[in-house]
mmCIF file of C-alpha atoms in Angstrom:
data_model
loop_
_atom_site.group_PDB
_atom_site.id
_atom_site.type_symbol
_atom_site.label_atom_id
_atom_site.label_comp_id
_atom_site.label_asym_id
_atom_site.label_seq_id
_atom_site.Cartn_x
_atom_site.Cartn_y
_atom_site.Cartn_z
ATOM 1 C CA ARG A 1 39.368 6.051 88.441
ATOM 2 C CA ALA A 2 37.097 4.817 91.151
ATOM 3 C CA VAL A 3 37.762 8.109 93.297
ATOM 4 C CA GLN A 4 35.692 9.730 90.318
ATOM 5 C CA LEU A 5 33.817 7.132 90.356
ATOM 6 C CA ARG A 6 33.207 7.189 93.745
ATOM 7 C CA ARG A 7 32.193 10.805 94.181
ATOM 8 C CA SER A 8 30.438 10.410 90.770
ATOM 9 C CA ARG A 9 28.564 8.062 92.654
ATOM 10 C CA ARG A 10 27.789 10.573 95.905
ATOM 11 C CA ARG A 11 26.756 13.083 93.442
ATOM 12 C CA HIS A 12 24.121 12.361 91.413
ATOM 13 C CA GLY A 13 22.992 9.552 93.580
ATOM 14 C CA GLY A 14 20.229 6.778 92.591
ATOM 15 C CA ARG A 15 20.856 5.282 89.034
ATOM 16 C CA GLU A 16 23.676 7.239 87.863
ATOM 17 C CA ALA A 17 24.882 5.285 91.485
ATOM 18 C CA GLU A 18 24.505 1.792 89.562
ATOM 19 C CA ARG A 19 25.931 3.396 86.824
ATOM 20 C CA GLY A 20 29.103 4.687 88.431
ATOM 21 C CA ASN A 21 28.663 1.321 91.165
ATOM 22 C CA GLY A 22 28.731 -0.938 87.922
ATOM 23 C CA ALA A 23 31.673 1.207 86.922
ATOM 24 C CA GLU A 24 32.976 0.753 89.654
ATOM 25 C CA ASP A 25 33.564 -2.462 89.766
ATOM 26 C CA GLY A 26 35.086 -2.632 86.115
ATOM 27 C CA ALA A 27 37.854 -0.497 87.881
ATOM 28 C CA ASP A 28 38.509 -2.921 90.212
ATOM 29 C CA THR A 29 38.410 -5.861 87.925
ATOM 30 C CA GLU A 30 40.723 -4.181 85.358
ATOM 31 C CA GLU A 31 43.348 -2.987 88.916
ATOM 32 C CA ALA A 32 42.661 -7.103 90.194
ATOM 33 C CA ALA A 33 44.230 -7.878 85.945
ATOM 34 C CA ASP A 34 47.168 -5.084 86.044
ATOM 35 C CA ARG A 35 47.755 -6.622 90.020
ATOM 36 C CA SER A 36 47.806 -9.458 88.960
ATOM 37 C CA VAL A 37 50.376 -9.235 85.773
ATOM 38 C CA SER A 38 52.472 -7.610 87.757
ATOM 39 C CA GLU A 39 52.758 -10.481 90.132
ATOM 40 C CA GLU A 40 53.954 -12.867 87.590
ATOM 41 C CA ASN A 41 56.618 -10.570 85.598
ATOM 42 C CA GLU A 42 57.956 -10.755 89.490
ATOM 43 C CA GLN A 43 57.774 -14.198 89.787
ATOM 44 C CA GLU A 44 60.079 -14.335 86.298
ATOM 45 C CA MET A 45 61.394 -11.408 87.057
ATOM 46 C CA GLU A 46 63.111 -13.427 91.009
ATOM 47 C CA ASP A 47 62.945 -17.618 87.826
ATOM 48 C CA ILE A 48 65.236 -15.764 85.862
ATOM 49 C CA LYS A 49 67.434 -14.115 88.845
ATOM 50 C CA GLY A 50 67.462 -18.376 89.634
ATOM 51 C CA GLN A 51 68.803 -19.118 86.936
ATOM 52 C CA LEU A 52 71.549 -16.393 85.518
ATOM 53 C CA LYS A 53 73.381 -17.082 89.719
ATOM 54 C CA GLU A 54 73.315 -20.756 88.765
ATOM 55 C CA GLU A 55 75.036 -20.328 85.501
ATOM 56 C CA SER A 56 77.986 -18.618 87.308
ATOM 57 C CA GLY A 57 78.151 -20.653 89.709
ATOM 58 C CA ASN A 58 78.101 -18.447 92.500
ATOM 59 C CA SER A 59 75.381 -18.671 94.826
ATOM 60 C CA GLU A 60 76.474 -15.318 96.775
ATOM 61 C CA LYS A 61 76.123 -13.470 93.639
ATOM 62 C CA VAL A 62 73.380 -10.968 94.002
ATOM 63 C CA VAL A 63 71.734 -10.270 90.596
ATOM 64 C CA SER A 64 69.937 -7.160 90.287
ATOM 65 C CA ASP A 65 67.191 -6.058 88.965
ATOM 66 C CA THR A 66 68.585 -4.027 86.178
ATOM 67 C CA THR A 67 71.109 -7.034 85.279
ATOM 68 C CA ALA A 68 67.471 -9.290 85.391
ATOM 69 C CA ALA A 69 65.155 -6.946 83.048
ATOM 70 C CA ILE A 70 67.958 -7.464 80.606
ATOM 71 C CA GLN A 71 68.200 -11.370 80.194
ATOM 72 C CA LYS A 72 65.009 -10.665 80.240
ATOM 73 C CA ALA A 73 63.984 -8.224 76.885
ATOM 74 C CA LYS A 74 67.653 -9.027 75.220
ATOM 75 C CA GLN A 75 65.492 -12.578 73.311
ATOM 76 C CA SER A 76 63.322 -10.215 71.778
ATOM 77 C CA VAL A 77 65.935 -7.409 70.192
ATOM 78 C CA VAL A 78 67.527 -7.649 66.997
ATOM 79 C CA SER A 79 70.249 -7.167 64.201
ATOM 80 C CA ILE A 80 67.983 -5.750 61.032
ATOM 81 C CA ILE A 81 70.969 -5.355 57.851
ATOM 82 C CA ASN A 82 70.670 -2.949 54.919
ATOM 83 C CA LEU A 83 71.193 -4.854 51.569
ATOM 84 C CA GLN A 84 71.436 -3.242 49.015
ATOM 85 C CA ARG A 85 72.273 -3.318 45.064
ATOM 86 C CA MET A 86 74.987 -0.862 44.495
ATOM 87 C CA GLY A 87 73.339 0.650 41.370
ATOM 88 C CA GLU A 88 71.039 1.367 43.363
ATOM 89 C CA VAL A 89 72.994 2.790 46.229
ATOM 90 C CA VAL A 90 75.171 4.373 43.043
ATOM 91 C CA PRO A 91 73.499 6.172 40.912
ATOM 92 C CA GLY A 92 74.897 5.698 37.109
ATOM 93 C CA LEU A 93 76.455 2.577 38.175
ATOM 94 C CA GLN A 94 76.768 0.516 36.009
ATOM 95 C CA GLU A 95 75.485 -3.770 37.016
ATOM 96 C CA THR A 96 74.717 -6.917 36.261
ATOM 97 C CA PRO A 97 71.611 -7.777 36.867
ATOM 98 C CA GLU A 98 72.687 -10.937 39.082
ATOM 99 C CA SER A 99 74.434 -9.043 41.280
ATOM 100 C CA GLU A 100 74.465 -9.836 44.736
ATOM 101 C CA PRO A 101 72.288 -6.778 46.814
ATOM 102 C CA GLU A 102 75.369 -5.656 49.836
ATOM 103 C CA GLU A 103 75.085 -4.604 53.220
ATOM 104 C CA ALA A 104 74.531 -0.132 53.035
ATOM 105 C CA GLY A 105 73.548 -0.386 57.059
ATOM 106 C CA THR A 106 72.777 -1.505 59.972
ATOM 107 C CA GLY A 107 70.386 -1.053 62.834
ATOM 108 C CA SER A 108 67.737 -2.531 66.022
ATOM 109 C CA GLY A 109 64.639 -3.714 66.124
ATOM 110 C CA VAL A 110 62.050 -5.944 68.408
ATOM 111 C CA ILE A 111 59.925 -8.603 68.218
ATOM 112 C CA TYR A 112 56.682 -6.177 69.158
ATOM 113 C CA LYS A 113 54.316 -9.158 68.084
ATOM 114 C CA LEU A 114 53.757 -13.291 67.489
ATOM 115 C CA THR A 115 51.271 -14.795 65.538
ATOM 116 C CA ASP A 116 50.973 -18.819 64.184
ATOM 117 C CA ASP A 117 53.313 -18.300 61.165
ATOM 118 C CA HIS A 118 54.405 -14.177 61.466
ATOM 119 C CA ALA A 119 56.463 -12.310 64.472
ATOM 120 C CA TYR A 120 56.520 -9.144 63.780
ATOM 121 C CA ILE A 121 59.388 -6.705 64.483
ATOM 122 C CA VAL A 122 59.299 -2.591 65.576
ATOM 123 C CA THR A 123 62.865 -0.635 63.683
ATOM 124 C CA ASN A 124 63.610 2.619 62.316
ATOM 125 C CA ASN A 125 62.588 4.039 59.037
ATOM 126 C CA HIS A 126 65.754 4.872 58.527
ATOM 127 C CA VAL A 127 67.693 1.693 59.188
ATOM 128 C CA VAL A 128 64.773 -0.166 57.141
ATOM 129 C CA GLU A 129 65.376 2.826 53.625
ATOM 130 C CA GLY A 130 66.354 2.254 50.123
ATOM 131 C CA ALA A 131 66.480 -2.165 51.587
ATOM 132 C CA THR A 132 66.321 -4.564 47.968
ATOM 133 C CA GLU A 133 66.149 -6.961 50.576
ATOM 134 C CA LEU A 134 66.215 -7.603 54.905
ATOM 135 C CA GLN A 135 68.202 -9.501 56.949
ATOM 136 C CA VAL A 136 67.020 -10.117 60.502
ATOM 137 C CA ASN A 137 69.733 -11.662 62.659
ATOM 138 C CA LEU A 138 68.046 -13.268 65.909
ATOM 139 C CA GLU A 139 69.579 -12.702 69.765
ATOM 140 C CA ASN A 140 70.616 -16.972 69.217
ATOM 141 C CA GLY A 141 72.430 -16.223 65.609
ATOM 142 C CA ASP A 142 69.306 -17.705 63.311
ATOM 143 C CA GLN A 143 69.074 -15.282 60.147
ATOM 144 C CA LEU A 144 66.190 -15.081 59.055
ATOM 145 C CA SER A 145 65.075 -12.711 55.679
ATOM 146 C CA GLY A 146 62.290 -9.691 56.417
ATOM 147 C CA GLU A 147 59.670 -7.528 54.574
ATOM 148 C CA ILE A 148 58.618 -3.695 55.209
ATOM 149 C CA VAL A 149 55.277 -4.508 56.601
ATOM 150 C CA GLY A 150 54.898 -0.506 56.306
ATOM 151 C CA THR A 151 57.679 3.101 57.382
ATOM 152 C CA ASP A 152 56.639 6.005 58.359
ATOM 153 C CA LEU A 153 58.572 8.849 57.913
ATOM 154 C CA TRP A 154 58.066 11.205 60.312
ATOM 155 C CA THR A 155 58.044 9.414 63.623
ATOM 156 C CA ASP A 156 60.505 7.190 61.895
ATOM 157 C CA LEU A 157 59.376 3.946 62.594
ATOM 158 C CA ALA A 158 58.570 0.921 60.362
ATOM 159 C CA VAL A 159 56.855 -3.147 61.167
ATOM 160 C CA VAL A 160 59.315 -5.656 59.600
ATOM 161 C CA ARG A 161 57.947 -9.039 59.195
ATOM 162 C CA VAL A 162 59.823 -12.478 59.175
ATOM 163 C CA GLU A 163 59.259 -15.721 59.132
ATOM 164 C CA ARG A 164 57.465 -16.634 62.697
ATOM 165 C CA GLY A 165 59.916 -20.496 63.207
ATOM 166 C CA ASN A 166 61.067 -20.788 66.829
ATOM 167 C CA ILE A 167 60.739 -17.426 67.780
ATOM 168 C CA ASP A 168 58.960 -17.397 71.366
ATOM 169 C CA ASP A 169 59.415 -14.098 72.553
ATOM 170 C CA ALA A 170 57.994 -11.018 72.567
ATOM 171 C CA ILE A 171 59.098 -7.535 74.387
ATOM 172 C CA ASP A 172 56.349 -5.905 77.569
ATOM 173 C CA PHE A 173 56.156 -2.883 76.385
ATOM 174 C CA GLY A 174 55.721 -0.482 79.069
ATOM 175 C CA ASN A 175 53.445 2.654 79.410
ATOM 176 C CA SER A 176 55.940 5.923 78.675
ATOM 177 C CA ASP A 177 52.669 8.171 80.225
ATOM 178 C CA GLN A 178 54.440 6.787 83.510
ATOM 179 C CA LEU A 179 57.367 6.839 83.423
ATOM 180 C CA LEU A 180 59.409 10.196 86.124
ATOM 181 C CA VAL A 181 62.146 11.715 85.441
ATOM 182 C CA GLY A 182 65.405 10.341 85.854
ATOM 183 C CA GLU A 183 63.749 6.673 85.993
ATOM 184 C CA THR A 184 66.325 4.190 84.607
ATOM 185 C CA ALA A 185 66.561 3.440 80.720
ATOM 186 C CA ILE A 186 68.484 0.774 79.408
ATOM 187 C CA ALA A 187 69.222 0.174 74.607
ATOM 188 C CA ILE A 188 69.871 -3.348 73.864
ATOM 189 C CA GLY A 189 70.862 -2.892 70.158
ATOM 190 C CA SER A 190 73.924 -2.737 68.108
ATOM 191 C CA PRO A 191 75.538 0.496 67.969
ATOM 192 C CA LEU A 192 78.028 -0.242 65.588
ATOM 193 C CA GLY A 193 76.809 -2.795 62.975
ATOM 194 C CA GLN A 194 76.934 -6.774 63.199
ATOM 195 C CA ALA A 195 79.897 -6.804 65.308
ATOM 196 C CA PHE A 196 78.842 -5.431 68.406
ATOM 197 C CA SER A 197 75.075 -6.319 68.140
ATOM 198 C CA GLY A 198 74.035 -6.933 72.046
ATOM 199 C CA SER A 199 75.584 -3.854 72.897
ATOM 200 C CA VAL A 200 73.735 -2.903 76.506
ATOM 201 C CA SER A 201 73.947 0.715 77.962
ATOM 202 C CA ARG A 202 72.319 2.558 81.276
ATOM 203 C CA GLY A 203 70.850 5.756 81.099
ATOM 204 C CA ILE A 204 68.474 7.888 82.729
ATOM 205 C CA ILE A 205 65.160 9.268 81.150
ATOM 206 C CA SER A 206 66.437 12.574 80.562
ATOM 207 C CA GLY A 207 62.737 14.877 79.962
ATOM 208 C CA LEU A 208 59.280 13.850 78.566
ATOM 209 C CA ASP A 209 56.546 15.933 76.262
ATOM 210 C CA ARG A 210 59.809 16.654 73.891
ATOM 211 C CA SER A 211 59.626 17.722 70.009
ATOM 212 C CA VAL A 212 62.828 16.830 68.239
ATOM 213 C CA PRO A 213 63.152 19.162 65.735
ATOM 214 C CA VAL A 214 64.557 16.719 62.283
ATOM 215 C CA ASP A 215 66.113 17.275 59.047
ATOM 216 C CA ILE A 216 63.725 15.419 56.307
ATOM 217 C CA ASP A 217 64.914 16.362 53.470
ATOM 218 C CA THR A 218 68.658 17.447 54.842
ATOM 219 C CA ASP A 219 68.716 20.939 53.474
ATOM 220 C CA GLY A 220 70.411 21.516 56.269
#
């Protein structure tokens, strides 16, 4: 951005140069802010490594960046349990009005925003689809009632809201435009239900800008 602005100054001169200079100053300020955030993240990662090393009881133990990143991120990862009344799952099934919803499926989500009163979670649409109630299990074991804020079928995304309570951690988003094929990707979640919550897997970014066909109406 700064390079483009310098070219603009050379090309136009005079008043345009002054405008470019002001914009360039703004770009420099933004870059300085980015550096500050980066330094804070690096310091936090070093603090996490030190904590993990101390907890291991081995002062010689080497803690990798991946291990520290997992420790940092997993505090924001939750399990979501989709509860439905059986009459809604099995059409025609008679049930009493006082029947309790039962587990119809589970999935993962991540806390991405905090307000004074609520924590907001992004998850998949198919995780919450058809839910009578949602149970959200935090990393520390707390169980909360979730409320669907909105869903989108086409991107398979949904937003769930819970009472904030003692929740203090929200995920730090990266910039997908800066991804490169081959970079590390870490998955944290509940791949096979609540019993396996907090599971971790690592892979690589296999491709960019891909479209994946999805059978939305299940007609094959």
